[in-house]
mmCIF file of C-alpha atoms and ligand atoms in Angstrom:
data_model
loop_
_atom_site.group_PDB
_atom_site.id
_atom_site.type_symbol
_atom_site.label_atom_id
_atom_site.label_comp_id
_atom_site.label_asym_id
_atom_site.label_seq_id
_atom_site.Cartn_x
_atom_site.Cartn_y
_atom_site.Cartn_z
ATOM 1 C CA MET A 1 -9.919 7.279 -30.957
ATOM 2 C CA ASN A 2 -12.945 5.255 -29.888
ATOM 3 C CA ALA A 3 -11.084 4.228 -26.755
ATOM 4 C CA ILE A 4 -10.380 7.879 -25.982
ATOM 5 C CA LEU A 5 -14.007 8.838 -26.563
ATOM 6 C CA ASN A 6 -15.242 5.950 -24.432
ATOM 7 C CA SER A 7 -12.822 6.805 -21.691
ATOM 8 C CA ARG A 8 -13.885 10.479 -21.914
ATOM 9 C CA ARG A 9 -17.557 9.488 -21.787
ATOM 10 C CA ARG A 10 -16.887 7.277 -18.766
ATOM 11 C CA PHE A 11 -15.000 10.102 -17.125
ATOM 12 C CA LEU A 12 -17.725 12.675 -17.766
ATOM 13 C CA LYS A 13 -20.301 10.272 -16.348
ATOM 14 C CA THR A 14 -18.188 9.717 -13.225
ATOM 15 C CA ALA A 15 -17.500 13.416 -12.827
ATOM 16 C CA ALA A 16 -21.208 14.209 -13.136
ATOM 17 C CA LEU A 17 -22.100 11.544 -10.576
ATOM 18 C CA ALA A 18 -19.357 12.808 -8.306
ATOM 19 C CA ALA A 19 -20.532 16.370 -8.600
ATOM 20 C CA ALA A 20 -24.072 15.299 -7.797
ATOM 21 C CA SER A 21 -23.084 13.337 -4.705
ATOM 22 C CA ALA A 22 -20.285 15.656 -3.597
ATOM 23 C CA PRO A 23 -20.850 19.241 -4.720
ATOM 24 C CA TRP A 24 -17.541 20.454 -3.289
ATOM 25 C CA ILE A 25 -15.621 18.607 -6.016
ATOM 26 C CA THR A 26 -17.318 20.388 -8.911
ATOM 27 C CA ARG A 27 -14.391 22.696 -9.443
ATOM 28 C CA PHE A 28 -11.927 19.798 -9.419
ATOM 29 C CA ALA A 29 -14.046 17.798 -11.837
ATOM 30 C CA SER A 30 -14.450 20.612 -14.345
ATOM 31 C CA THR A 31 -10.696 21.190 -14.468
ATOM 32 C CA ALA A 32 -9.965 17.492 -14.952
ATOM 33 C CA ARG A 33 -12.564 17.336 -17.704
ATOM 34 C CA ALA A 34 -10.682 19.956 -19.682
ATOM 35 C CA GLU A 35 -7.671 17.697 -20.032
ATOM 36 C CA GLY A 36 -6.963 14.415 -21.818
ATOM 37 C CA PRO A 37 -6.391 10.854 -20.628
ATOM 38 C CA ASP A 38 -2.608 11.198 -20.843
ATOM 39 C CA ARG A 39 -2.385 14.172 -18.544
ATOM 40 C CA LYS A 40 -0.185 14.172 -15.468
ATOM 41 C CA LEU A 41 -2.138 14.026 -12.234
ATOM 42 C CA GLY A 42 -1.093 16.288 -9.379
ATOM 43 C CA PHE A 43 0.015 14.329 -6.302
ATOM 44 C CA ALA A 44 0.250 15.852 -2.831
ATOM 45 C CA LEU A 45 2.474 13.917 -0.448
ATOM 46 C CA CYS A 46 1.031 13.827 3.068
ATOM 47 C CA GLY A 47 3.616 13.138 5.807
ATOM 48 C CA LEU A 48 7.130 14.099 4.742
ATOM 49 C CA GLY A 49 9.125 11.432 6.583
ATOM 50 C CA GLY A 50 11.602 8.799 5.464
ATOM 51 C CA LEU A 51 9.409 7.205 2.821
ATOM 52 C CA ALA A 52 8.175 10.435 1.228
ATOM 53 C CA THR A 53 11.666 11.951 1.226
ATOM 54 C CA GLY A 54 13.710 8.920 0.241
ATOM 55 C CA GLN A 55 11.358 7.053 -2.092
ATOM 56 C CA LEU A 56 8.148 8.798 -3.117
ATOM 57 C CA ALA A 57 9.401 12.241 -4.169
ATOM 58 C CA PRO A 58 12.367 10.784 -6.116
ATOM 59 C CA ALA A 59 10.023 8.278 -7.848
ATOM 60 C CA ILE A 60 7.573 10.868 -9.177
ATOM 61 C CA PRO A 61 9.829 12.202 -11.983
ATOM 62 C CA LYS A 62 10.192 8.593 -13.192
ATOM 63 C CA THR A 63 6.419 8.295 -13.731
ATOM 64 C CA LYS A 64 4.462 8.965 -16.892
ATOM 65 C CA ASN A 65 1.237 10.336 -15.433
ATOM 66 C CA CYS A 66 2.160 11.882 -12.073
ATOM 67 C CA ARG A 67 3.715 15.136 -10.919
ATOM 68 C CA LEU A 68 4.533 16.418 -7.447
ATOM 69 C CA ALA A 69 1.991 19.204 -7.045
ATOM 70 C CA GLY A 70 1.736 19.723 -3.312
ATOM 71 C CA ILE A 71 2.576 18.680 0.231
ATOM 72 C CA VAL A 72 0.827 18.217 3.571
ATOM 73 C CA THR A 73 3.074 18.572 6.590
ATOM 74 C CA GLY A 74 2.927 19.547 10.252
ATOM 75 C CA HIS A 75 6.401 21.089 10.089
ATOM 76 C CA PRO A 76 6.786 24.613 8.608
ATOM 77 C CA ASP A 77 10.553 24.050 8.264
ATOM 78 C CA LYS A 78 9.971 20.972 6.090
ATOM 79 C CA ALA A 79 7.464 22.943 4.038
ATOM 80 C CA GLU A 80 10.132 25.583 3.320
ATOM 81 C CA LYS A 81 12.694 22.950 2.360
ATOM 82 C CA TRP A 82 10.337 21.072 0.030
ATOM 83 C CA LYS A 83 9.011 24.281 -1.463
ATOM 84 C CA ALA A 84 12.528 25.275 -2.474
ATOM 85 C CA GLN A 85 13.638 21.802 -3.586
ATOM 86 C CA TYR A 86 10.577 20.954 -5.685
ATOM 87 C CA SER A 87 9.316 24.440 -6.634
ATOM 88 C CA ILE A 88 6.006 23.880 -4.872
ATOM 89 C CA PRO A 89 3.803 26.990 -4.893
ATOM 90 C CA ASP A 90 2.555 28.296 -1.522
ATOM 91 C CA LYS A 91 -1.052 27.675 -2.550
ATOM 92 C CA ASN A 92 -0.296 23.909 -2.721
ATOM 93 C CA ILE A 93 1.215 23.640 0.764
ATOM 94 C CA TYR A 94 -1.118 22.354 3.484
ATOM 95 C CA ASN A 95 -0.968 21.149 7.063
ATOM 96 C CA TYR A 96 -3.016 18.387 8.693
ATOM 97 C CA GLU A 97 -5.554 20.917 9.980
ATOM 98 C CA ASN A 98 -6.367 22.758 6.770
ATOM 99 C CA MET A 99 -6.471 19.869 4.285
ATOM 100 C CA GLU A 100 -10.163 20.444 3.639
ATOM 101 C CA LYS A 101 -9.152 23.629 1.777
ATOM 102 C CA MET A 102 -7.790 21.396 -0.978
ATOM 103 C CA ALA A 103 -11.367 21.228 -2.221
ATOM 104 C CA ASP A 104 -10.677 24.625 -3.807
ATOM 105 C CA ASN A 105 -7.450 23.484 -5.448
ATOM 106 C CA PRO A 106 -7.802 21.812 -8.860
ATOM 107 C CA ASP A 107 -4.016 21.446 -9.087
ATOM 108 C CA ILE A 108 -4.152 18.490 -6.684
ATOM 109 C CA ASP A 109 -5.847 15.277 -7.819
ATOM 110 C CA VAL A 110 -4.389 12.703 -5.417
ATOM 111 C CA VAL A 111 -3.261 12.725 -1.797
ATOM 112 C CA TYR A 112 -0.582 10.110 -1.083
ATOM 113 C CA VAL A 113 -0.807 9.343 2.654
ATOM 114 C CA ALA A 114 2.569 8.430 4.195
ATOM 115 C CA THR A 115 2.050 9.208 7.873
ATOM 116 C CA PRO A 116 2.318 6.685 10.740
ATOM 117 C CA ASN A 117 -0.230 3.867 10.343
ATOM 118 C CA ALA A 118 -2.829 5.009 12.877
ATOM 119 C CA LEU A 119 -3.185 8.391 11.147
ATOM 120 C CA HIS A 120 -3.975 6.948 7.722
ATOM 121 C CA ALA A 121 -7.759 7.019 8.133
ATOM 122 C CA GLU A 122 -7.819 10.600 9.422
ATOM 123 C CA MET A 123 -5.754 11.815 6.455
ATOM 124 C CA ALA A 124 -7.574 9.672 3.884
ATOM 125 C CA VAL A 125 -11.006 10.818 5.064
ATOM 126 C CA LYS A 126 -9.950 14.483 4.980
ATOM 127 C CA ALA A 127 -8.537 14.051 1.482
ATOM 128 C CA ALA A 128 -11.654 12.280 0.209
ATOM 129 C CA LYS A 129 -13.891 14.949 1.705
ATOM 130 C CA ALA A 130 -11.847 17.530 -0.190
ATOM 131 C CA GLY A 131 -12.627 15.603 -3.388
ATOM 132 C CA LYS A 132 -9.192 14.004 -3.799
ATOM 133 C CA HIS A 133 -8.332 10.439 -4.749
ATOM 134 C CA VAL A 134 -6.335 8.629 -2.064
ATOM 135 C CA LEU A 135 -3.246 6.459 -2.362
ATOM 136 C CA CYS A 136 -2.429 5.282 1.160
ATOM 137 C CA GLU A 137 0.650 3.514 2.439
ATOM 138 C CA LYS A 138 0.542 0.018 3.910
ATOM 139 C CA PRO A 139 -0.688 -1.170 6.346
ATOM 140 C CA MET A 140 -3.996 0.409 5.375
ATOM 141 C CA GLU A 141 -4.851 1.209 9.012
ATOM 142 C CA VAL A 142 -4.697 -0.386 12.449
ATOM 143 C CA SER A 143 -8.243 -1.790 12.638
ATOM 144 C CA VAL A 144 -10.948 -3.152 10.373
ATOM 145 C CA GLN A 145 -13.257 -0.360 11.493
ATOM 146 C CA LYS A 146 -10.813 2.372 10.435
ATOM 147 C CA CYS A 147 -10.236 0.663 7.063
ATOM 148 C CA ARG A 148 -13.993 0.693 6.512
ATOM 149 C CA GLN A 149 -14.122 4.425 7.348
ATOM 150 C CA MET A 150 -11.603 5.052 4.582
ATOM 151 C CA ILE A 151 -13.498 2.964 2.052
ATOM 152 C CA ASP A 152 -16.805 4.622 2.975
ATOM 153 C CA ALA A 153 -15.350 8.149 2.762
ATOM 154 C CA CYS A 154 -13.871 7.528 -0.693
ATOM 155 C CA LYS A 155 -17.086 5.907 -1.906
ATOM 156 C CA ALA A 156 -19.175 8.810 -0.596
ATOM 157 C CA ALA A 157 -16.935 11.284 -2.428
ATOM 158 C CA ASN A 158 -16.786 9.072 -5.530
ATOM 159 C CA ARG A 159 -13.002 9.030 -5.361
ATOM 160 C CA LEU A 160 -10.632 6.073 -5.838
ATOM 161 C CA LEU A 161 -8.692 4.532 -2.974
ATOM 162 C CA ALA A 162 -5.603 2.341 -3.321
ATOM 163 C CA ILE A 163 -3.025 0.953 -0.893
ATOM 164 C CA GLY A 164 0.732 1.265 -1.445
ATOM 165 C CA TYR A 165 1.465 -2.410 -2.034
ATOM 166 C CA ARG A 166 4.485 -1.624 -4.219
ATOM 167 C CA SER A 167 5.544 -5.295 -4.555
ATOM 168 C CA ARG A 168 2.536 -5.967 -6.776
ATOM 169 C CA PHE A 169 4.224 -3.790 -9.415
ATOM 170 C CA ASP A 170 7.582 -5.586 -9.279
ATOM 171 C CA PRO A 171 7.903 -7.748 -12.438
ATOM 172 C CA ASN A 172 9.641 -10.434 -10.365
ATOM 173 C CA THR A 173 6.515 -10.750 -8.207
ATOM 174 C CA GLN A 174 4.296 -10.531 -11.271
ATOM 175 C CA GLU A 175 6.100 -13.495 -12.857
ATOM 176 C CA CYS A 176 5.577 -15.559 -9.691
ATOM 177 C CA ILE A 177 1.865 -14.686 -9.665
ATOM 178 C CA GLN A 178 1.600 -15.732 -13.318
ATOM 179 C CA LEU A 179 3.429 -19.023 -12.679
ATOM 180 C CA ALA A 180 1.029 -19.753 -9.819
ATOM 181 C CA ARG A 181 -2.126 -18.758 -11.707
ATOM 182 C CA GLN A 182 -1.172 -20.728 -14.825
ATOM 183 C CA LYS A 183 -0.135 -23.716 -12.672
ATOM 184 C CA VAL A 184 3.135 -23.973 -14.629
ATOM 185 C CA PHE A 185 4.458 -26.288 -11.897
ATOM 186 C CA GLY A 186 1.065 -27.837 -11.148
ATOM 187 C CA GLN A 187 -1.234 -27.362 -8.203
ATOM 188 C CA THR A 188 0.186 -25.235 -5.383
ATOM 189 C CA LYS A 189 0.582 -27.149 -2.115
ATOM 190 C CA ILE A 190 2.674 -25.124 0.310
ATOM 191 C CA ILE A 191 3.802 -21.479 0.464
ATOM 192 C CA GLU A 192 6.605 -20.245 2.712
ATOM 193 C CA ALA A 193 6.904 -16.467 3.145
ATOM 194 C CA GLY A 194 8.746 -14.229 5.554
ATOM 195 C CA PHE A 195 9.854 -10.627 5.937
ATOM 196 C CA GLY A 196 11.641 -9.115 8.900
ATOM 197 C CA PHE A 197 14.531 -6.913 9.932
ATOM 198 C CA ARG A 198 16.340 -5.740 13.046
ATOM 199 C CA ILE A 199 14.740 -2.458 14.031
ATOM 200 C CA GLY A 200 16.938 0.329 15.442
ATOM 201 C CA ASP A 201 15.843 3.426 17.378
ATOM 202 C CA PRO A 202 13.819 2.224 20.422
ATOM 203 C CA ASN A 203 11.869 5.513 20.505
ATOM 204 C CA GLN A 204 10.376 5.440 17.012
ATOM 205 C CA TRP A 205 6.624 5.369 16.339
ATOM 206 C CA ARG A 206 6.852 1.820 14.885
ATOM 207 C CA LEU A 207 7.276 0.580 18.470
ATOM 208 C CA LYS A 208 4.331 2.587 19.855
ATOM 209 C CA ARG A 209 0.982 0.821 19.815
ATOM 210 C CA ASP A 210 -1.148 3.950 19.447
ATOM 211 C CA LEU A 211 0.643 5.047 16.251
ATOM 212 C CA ALA A 212 1.685 1.713 14.724
ATOM 213 C CA GLY A 213 -1.206 -0.547 15.766
ATOM 214 C CA GLY A 214 1.237 -3.444 16.095
ATOM 215 C CA GLY A 215 4.880 -4.280 15.508
ATOM 216 C CA ALA A 216 6.652 -6.430 12.931
ATOM 217 C CA LEU A 217 3.412 -7.927 11.610
ATOM 218 C CA MET A 218 1.858 -4.528 10.833
ATOM 219 C CA ASP A 219 5.069 -3.088 9.416
ATOM 220 C CA VAL A 220 6.617 -5.858 7.301
ATOM 221 C CA GLY A 221 4.808 -9.114 8.065
ATOM 222 C CA ILE A 222 1.993 -7.748 5.956
ATOM 223 C CA TYR A 223 4.203 -8.266 2.866
ATOM 224 C CA ALA A 224 4.452 -12.002 3.636
ATOM 225 C CA LEU A 225 0.708 -12.113 4.245
ATOM 226 C CA GLN A 226 0.050 -10.384 0.907
ATOM 227 C CA ALA A 227 2.387 -12.869 -0.812
ATOM 228 C CA ALA A 228 0.520 -15.841 0.643
ATOM 229 C CA ARG A 229 -2.730 -14.374 -0.686
ATOM 230 C CA TYR A 230 -1.546 -13.300 -4.146
ATOM 231 C CA LEU A 231 0.368 -16.536 -4.721
ATOM 232 C CA SER A 232 -2.467 -18.814 -3.583
ATOM 233 C CA GLY A 233 -5.077 -16.645 -5.319
ATOM 234 C CA GLU A 234 -7.438 -17.558 -2.473
ATOM 235 C CA GLU A 235 -8.669 -16.110 0.805
ATOM 236 C CA PRO A 236 -7.629 -18.043 3.925
ATOM 237 C CA ALA A 237 -10.279 -20.036 5.776
ATOM 238 C CA ILE A 238 -8.401 -20.427 9.057
ATOM 239 C CA VAL A 239 -5.396 -18.878 10.796
ATOM 240 C CA THR A 240 -3.156 -19.985 13.669
ATOM 241 C CA ALA A 241 -0.313 -17.945 15.122
ATOM 242 C CA LEU A 242 2.429 -17.887 17.728
ATOM 243 C CA GLU A 243 4.394 -14.929 19.092
ATOM 244 C CA THR A 244 7.703 -14.748 20.884
ATOM 245 C CA LYS A 245 9.241 -11.723 22.637
ATOM 246 C CA THR A 246 12.917 -11.943 23.547
ATOM 247 C CA ASP A 247 13.269 -8.208 24.311
ATOM 248 C CA PRO A 248 10.206 -7.305 26.377
ATOM 249 C CA VAL A 249 11.543 -3.812 27.122
ATOM 250 C CA LYS A 250 12.013 -2.653 23.539
ATOM 251 C CA PHE A 251 8.879 -4.477 22.397
ATOM 252 C CA LYS A 252 6.744 -3.591 25.412
ATOM 253 C CA GLU A 253 3.896 -2.237 23.301
ATOM 254 C CA VAL A 254 4.129 -4.200 20.024
ATOM 255 C CA ASP A 255 4.945 -7.632 18.636
ATOM 256 C CA GLU A 256 8.575 -8.575 18.086
ATOM 257 C CA SER A 257 8.393 -11.912 16.198
ATOM 258 C CA ILE A 258 5.400 -13.877 14.936
ATOM 259 C CA THR A 259 4.924 -17.043 12.916
ATOM 260 C CA TRP A 260 1.515 -17.808 11.480
ATOM 261 C CA GLN A 261 -0.146 -20.373 9.297
ATOM 262 C CA LEU A 262 -2.973 -19.887 6.838
ATOM 263 C CA LYS A 263 -5.107 -22.696 5.491
ATOM 264 C CA PHE A 264 -6.849 -21.933 2.202
ATOM 265 C CA PRO A 265 -10.073 -23.541 0.949
ATOM 266 C CA SER A 266 -8.275 -25.651 -1.718
ATOM 267 C CA GLY A 267 -6.010 -27.126 0.965
ATOM 268 C CA ILE A 268 -2.986 -24.880 0.307
ATOM 269 C CA ILE A 269 -1.083 -24.133 3.518
ATOM 270 C CA ALA A 270 1.011 -20.989 3.976
ATOM 271 C CA ASN A 271 3.675 -20.789 6.644
ATOM 272 C CA CYS A 272 4.700 -17.183 7.313
ATOM 273 C CA SER A 273 6.980 -15.287 9.651
ATOM 274 C CA THR A 274 7.956 -11.771 10.593
ATOM 275 C CA THR A 275 10.303 -10.150 13.064
ATOM 276 C CA PHE A 276 11.823 -6.909 14.307
ATOM 277 C CA ILE A 277 14.774 -8.692 15.974
ATOM 278 C CA VAL A 278 16.936 -10.104 13.135
ATOM 279 C CA SER A 279 17.637 -8.999 9.578
ATOM 280 C CA GLY A 280 17.768 -11.207 6.495
ATOM 281 C CA ILE A 281 14.306 -12.777 6.460
ATOM 282 C CA ASP A 282 13.054 -11.647 3.055
ATOM 283 C CA SER A 283 11.786 -14.387 0.734
ATOM 284 C CA TYR A 284 8.971 -16.593 -0.454
ATOM 285 C CA THR A 285 8.776 -20.001 -2.072
ATOM 286 C CA LEU A 286 5.794 -21.688 -3.620
ATOM 287 C CA PHE A 287 5.959 -25.488 -3.619
ATOM 288 C CA ALA A 288 3.696 -27.101 -6.211
ATOM 289 C CA GLU A 289 3.144 -30.719 -7.249
ATOM 290 C CA GLY A 290 5.655 -30.482 -10.102
ATOM 291 C CA GLY A 291 8.261 -28.056 -8.795
ATOM 292 C CA ALA A 292 8.877 -24.859 -6.905
ATOM 293 C CA PHE A 293 9.745 -21.216 -7.450
ATOM 294 C CA GLY A 294 10.164 -18.072 -5.430
ATOM 295 C CA LEU A 295 12.110 -14.904 -4.723
ATOM 296 C CA SER A 296 14.982 -14.134 -2.384
ATOM 297 C CA PRO A 297 15.128 -11.295 -1.676
ATOM 298 C CA ALA A 298 11.433 -10.848 -2.351
ATOM 299 C CA PHE A 299 10.353 -7.555 -0.814
ATOM 300 C CA ASN A 300 13.225 -5.095 -1.290
ATOM 301 C CA TYR A 301 12.863 -1.806 -3.130
ATOM 302 C CA ASP A 302 15.170 -3.262 -5.801
ATOM 303 C CA GLY A 303 17.397 -6.251 -6.480
ATOM 304 C CA ASN A 304 14.660 -8.848 -5.967
ATOM 305 C CA ARG A 305 15.339 -12.082 -7.821
ATOM 306 C CA GLY A 306 14.415 -15.690 -7.726
ATOM 307 C CA MET A 307 14.657 -19.278 -8.822
ATOM 308 C CA ARG A 308 12.494 -21.850 -10.567
ATOM 309 C CA THR A 309 13.108 -25.601 -10.373
ATOM 310 C CA ASP A 310 13.086 -25.774 -14.179
ATOM 311 C CA GLY A 311 16.443 -24.010 -14.016
ATOM 312 C CA ARG A 312 15.274 -20.605 -15.258
ATOM 313 C CA ARG A 313 16.126 -17.506 -13.302
ATOM 314 C CA ILE A 314 13.685 -14.853 -12.241
ATOM 315 C CA GLN A 315 15.432 -11.504 -12.511
ATOM 316 C CA TYR A 316 14.170 -8.407 -14.267
ATOM 317 C CA PRO A 317 16.027 -5.185 -15.037
ATOM 318 C CA PRO A 318 15.938 -2.576 -12.269
ATOM 319 C CA MET A 319 12.736 -0.531 -12.043
ATOM 320 C CA ASP A 320 11.080 1.751 -9.485
ATOM 321 C CA GLN A 321 8.164 0.010 -7.751
ATOM 322 C CA PHE A 322 6.835 3.288 -6.327
ATOM 323 C CA ALA A 323 6.801 4.947 -9.760
ATOM 324 C CA ALA A 324 4.971 1.939 -11.236
ATOM 325 C CA GLU A 325 2.490 1.938 -8.331
ATOM 326 C CA MET A 326 1.747 5.671 -8.738
ATOM 327 C CA ASP A 327 1.418 5.389 -12.518
ATOM 328 C CA ASP A 328 -0.957 2.463 -12.102
ATOM 329 C CA PHE A 329 -3.120 4.509 -9.741
ATOM 330 C CA ALA A 330 -3.055 7.451 -12.163
ATOM 331 C CA GLN A 331 -4.218 5.134 -14.956
ATOM 332 C CA CYS A 332 -7.017 3.809 -12.723
ATOM 333 C CA ILE A 333 -8.177 7.405 -12.192
ATOM 334 C CA LEU A 334 -7.833 8.407 -15.827
ATOM 335 C CA GLN A 335 -9.630 5.280 -17.044
ATOM 336 C CA ASN A 336 -12.082 5.152 -14.130
ATOM 337 C CA LYS A 337 -11.253 1.577 -13.133
ATOM 338 C CA PRO A 338 -10.580 0.089 -9.684
ATOM 339 C CA SER A 339 -7.036 -0.556 -8.544
ATOM 340 C CA ILE A 340 -5.726 -4.122 -8.052
ATOM 341 C CA VAL A 341 -4.539 -2.819 -4.679
ATOM 342 C CA SER A 342 -7.880 -1.286 -3.706
ATOM 343 C CA GLY A 343 -9.062 -0.305 -0.239
ATOM 344 C CA GLU A 344 -10.980 -3.587 -0.085
ATOM 345 C CA GLU A 345 -7.683 -5.410 -0.685
ATOM 346 C CA GLY A 346 -6.062 -3.512 2.194
ATOM 347 C CA LEU A 347 -9.037 -4.303 4.417
ATOM 348 C CA ARG A 348 -8.726 -8.055 3.655
ATOM 349 C CA ASP A 349 -5.181 -8.004 5.008
ATOM 350 C CA ILE A 350 -6.134 -6.099 8.148
ATOM 351 C CA ARG A 351 -8.938 -8.601 8.849
ATOM 352 C CA ILE A 352 -6.360 -11.402 8.723
ATOM 353 C CA VAL A 353 -3.859 -9.397 10.803
ATOM 354 C CA THR A 354 -6.613 -8.993 13.420
ATOM 355 C CA ALA A 355 -7.246 -12.764 13.322
ATOM 356 C CA ILE A 356 -3.510 -13.449 13.748
ATOM 357 C CA TYR A 357 -3.446 -11.276 16.880
ATOM 358 C CA GLU A 358 -6.604 -13.021 18.117
ATOM 359 C CA SER A 359 -5.019 -16.451 17.624
ATOM 360 C CA ILE A 360 -1.955 -15.312 19.597
ATOM 361 C CA ARG A 361 -4.187 -13.976 22.393
ATOM 362 C CA THR A 362 -6.474 -16.992 22.625
ATOM 363 C CA GLY A 363 -4.052 -19.751 21.668
ATOM 364 C CA LYS A 364 -6.676 -21.060 19.249
ATOM 365 C CA ALA A 365 -7.145 -21.353 15.511
ATOM 366 C CA VAL A 366 -9.330 -18.505 14.225
ATOM 367 C CA PRO A 367 -11.781 -19.208 11.412
ATOM 368 C CA LEU A 368 -12.221 -16.454 8.833
ATOM 369 C CA ALA A 369 -15.769 -16.522 7.574
HETATM 370 P P1 NAD B 1 8.617 8.342 9.211
HETATM 371 O O1 NAD B 1 8.592 8.285 10.682
HETATM 372 O O2 NAD B 1 9.920 8.468 8.543
HETATM 373 O O3 NAD B 1 7.665 9.511 8.682
HETATM 374 C C1 NAD B 1 6.394 9.722 9.201
HETATM 375 C C2 NAD B 1 5.963 11.139 8.875
HETATM 376 O O4 NAD B 1 4.695 11.378 9.480
HETATM 377 C C3 NAD B 1 6.918 12.197 9.415
HETATM 378 O O5 NAD B 1 7.100 13.205 8.455
HETATM 379 C C4 NAD B 1 6.194 12.773 10.614
HETATM 380 O O6 NAD B 1 6.496 14.129 10.851
HETATM 381 C C5 NAD B 1 4.751 12.611 10.196
HETATM 382 N N1 NAD B 1 3.824 12.563 11.324
HETATM 383 C C6 NAD B 1 2.629 13.185 11.364
HETATM 384 N N2 NAD B 1 2.026 13.013 12.534
HETATM 385 C C7 NAD B 1 2.860 12.267 13.275
HETATM 386 C C8 NAD B 1 2.800 11.765 14.617
HETATM 387 N N3 NAD B 1 1.747 11.993 15.418
HETATM 388 N N4 NAD B 1 3.852 11.021 15.045
HETATM 389 C C9 NAD B 1 4.908 10.755 14.266
HETATM 390 N N5 NAD B 1 5.024 11.225 12.999
HETATM 391 C C10 NAD B 1 4.006 11.970 12.504
HETATM 392 O O7 NAD B 1 7.853 7.026 8.690
HETATM 393 P P2 NAD B 1 7.932 6.402 7.238
HETATM 394 O O8 NAD B 1 8.964 5.333 7.234
HETATM 395 O O9 NAD B 1 8.018 7.461 6.234
HETATM 396 O O10 NAD B 1 6.510 5.633 7.170
HETATM 397 C C11 NAD B 1 5.327 6.328 6.838
HETATM 398 C C12 NAD B 1 4.296 5.320 6.320
HETATM 399 O O11 NAD B 1 4.805 4.696 5.156
HETATM 400 C C13 NAD B 1 3.962 4.184 7.276
HETATM 401 O O12 NAD B 1 2.605 3.843 7.169
HETATM 402 C C14 NAD B 1 4.820 3.021 6.794
HETATM 403 O O13 NAD B 1 4.271 1.751 7.083
HETATM 404 C C15 NAD B 1 4.849 3.282 5.315
HETATM 405 N N6 NAD B 1 6.078 2.795 4.670
HETATM 406 C C16 NAD B 1 5.960 2.041 3.550
HETATM 407 C C17 NAD B 1 7.098 1.567 2.922
HETATM 408 C C18 NAD B 1 6.957 0.780 1.652
HETATM 409 O O14 NAD B 1 7.917 0.131 1.234
HETATM 410 N N7 NAD B 1 5.808 0.798 0.999
HETATM 411 C C19 NAD B 1 8.367 1.835 3.434
HETATM 412 C C20 NAD B 1 8.455 2.636 4.575
HETATM 413 C C21 NAD B 1 7.300 3.105 5.191
#
């Protein structure tokens, strides 16, 4: 009971602060106040492409604290389809141009941004200005400056921002993080991590610089980068990188394959790779003084599993990473606490991504202050 009261007090305080700094969210705040800490938050999916259709919408019914309340789409035909399939009322259907009207809609608490990478900031800022919390897909954005815009907009509106790093909610990954933190196999020395696949359609936005911001590194290499950071538990001090392009026509605008190394302050070295040219690279291994462990596959939606040199297996029952990620964000909102996959966490990755590209361009090691 005390916990509920404390949480309610914290919430009222936040809502009052929010209302003071952002008067347009008063209506939203008063509706949320009327309900308890176990309520289901209304999510609006923004960008109804492959991820939203195939993963996010099907994950929502598996959550405890989330419900599909609305959509944001540029396609009226998709709006009709989703409206019928998920019984979404007309008042909760928006397009990219009228998202600010969400400020008048207390049914929507969170906007989940799942558009191409270079549109994340635009959508996140609009959502925050309408008084909505923002869960944004990875990579957070295509530049440090645009990541900062997102963080600033959410701070100004007193709304939470989190990045869709679903792997952090996979129990297989969580066991590896625990093993590393508790030094079960001793001090970490070397981390190997890679994620890549053979990309199909040569005309898709993932191969266009203005929409993707980069190629394999932005799309899937970021998972290997995250792994190096969450396994080491440190921020890299220096980065070196090398790129190769065997299909300069298909990969005219973006990177095809990159290997990079991170050196961490304690002396841990991470050796990472990513590619858009071959499938099957999907693993990490942490080598410590007294043994090793890791996952292979490591970054799939399901079926991830791994090994430990003490002979134990790492393999948890199937679960939905997206549902766990959305529920975690809902709990952060309901309990007014920051997410472990906050905007700042997304920004850290994009800073390193930028340094990797700089190292490729200059041929030099790039220090990260
Ligand atoms: P997609 O191409 O299937 O969908 C993109 C959606 O954005 C489409 O509905 C499209 O209509 C819309 N859109 C709006 N403006 C657009 C424009 N100017 N050009 C192109 N499309 C536009 O892409 P996706 O695979 O759903 O990826 C969306 C986001 O989700 C990306 O940021 C991607 O990195 C991320 N993603 C994450 C995971 C994960 O495992 N967490 C998996 C896939 C994609």
